[in-house]
C-alpha angles and dihedrals in degrees: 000000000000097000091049089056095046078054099049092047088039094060096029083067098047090048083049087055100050096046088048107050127101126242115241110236106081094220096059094032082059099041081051103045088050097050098046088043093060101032083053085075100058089076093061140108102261105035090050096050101029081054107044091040089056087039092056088037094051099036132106119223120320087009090061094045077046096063100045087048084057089045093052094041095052090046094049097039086066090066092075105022083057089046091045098052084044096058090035111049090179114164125251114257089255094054089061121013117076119243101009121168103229131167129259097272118029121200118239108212132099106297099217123134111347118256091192088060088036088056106044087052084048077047100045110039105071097048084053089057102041092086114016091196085059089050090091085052103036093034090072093039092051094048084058112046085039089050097043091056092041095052095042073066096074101023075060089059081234107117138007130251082265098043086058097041087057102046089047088054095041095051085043096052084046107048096042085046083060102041089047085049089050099076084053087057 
């Protein structure tokens, strides 16, 4: 079991790394560093609610309904992200890893798992069902703007590969428990 776990860490770390690392050409490693530190902010609190609640708001029909499922989603999804950092006070990448890239400003709190990739899946997942027919055109988008947020993570020196899986997971469980409770409502 022990050696499982030293293999796991070990290429946890090396997936961190890579993720983490700058290009070397200053003109990219800008545009890059620039990108992932705005979309970053897509996965947060107040992107994920401000813009569900005006979508739901603004919305005609199944898009409305949409957007108060994703409202619902992202608020719920912060009860167990905040239990879980609570029972796992595991340290961000930059606390204790060497040489780690990180942003201006580094949160401080337990790094597992990522509410800001917990969050944008909360987000996601109800606009992809509201039209199975949409899902070949909104599944790429929403892999990419999910995996965009969830790898400006780790660019960010802020999680780990696990720390984002699990928030993608977690979002995901969330926000499709409270889609399926929504045609009980």
């Amino acid at each position: 079991m022990d050696n499982m776990v030293f293999w796991a860490l070990t290429h946890e770390q090396r997936v961190f790394f890579w993720a983490n690392r700058r290009p070397s050409h200053e003109g990219l490693n800008r545009w890059l560093s620039r990108w992932l530190g705005s979309i970053t902010h897509t996965g947060g609190a107040t992107f994920t609610l401000l813009s569900s609640l005006l979508l739901a708001l603004a919305a005609p029909g199944l898009w409305s309904i949409a957007g108060w499922q994703s409202f619902a989603a992202v608020a719920v999804s912060h009860i167990p992200v905040a239990v879980v950092k609570r029972k796992f006070c595991r340290l961000r990448p930059y606390q204790a890893l060497e040489a780690v890239h990180t942003c201006r400003k580094p949160l401080h709190d337990s790094s597992f798992p990522s509410g800001h990739t917990t969050a944008i899946f909360a987000w996601l997942m109800p606009w992809l069902l509201v039209d199975y027919a949409l899902l070949p055109i909104l599944l790429p988008v929403a892999i990419l703007i999910g995996g965009s947020v969830a790898w400006s993570r780790m660019y960010l020196g802020l999680h780990y590969p696990s720390d984002v899986t699990v928030g993608a997971v977690l979002g995901s469980l969330t926000s499709v428990l409270v889609s399926a409770a929504w045609s009980f409502i």
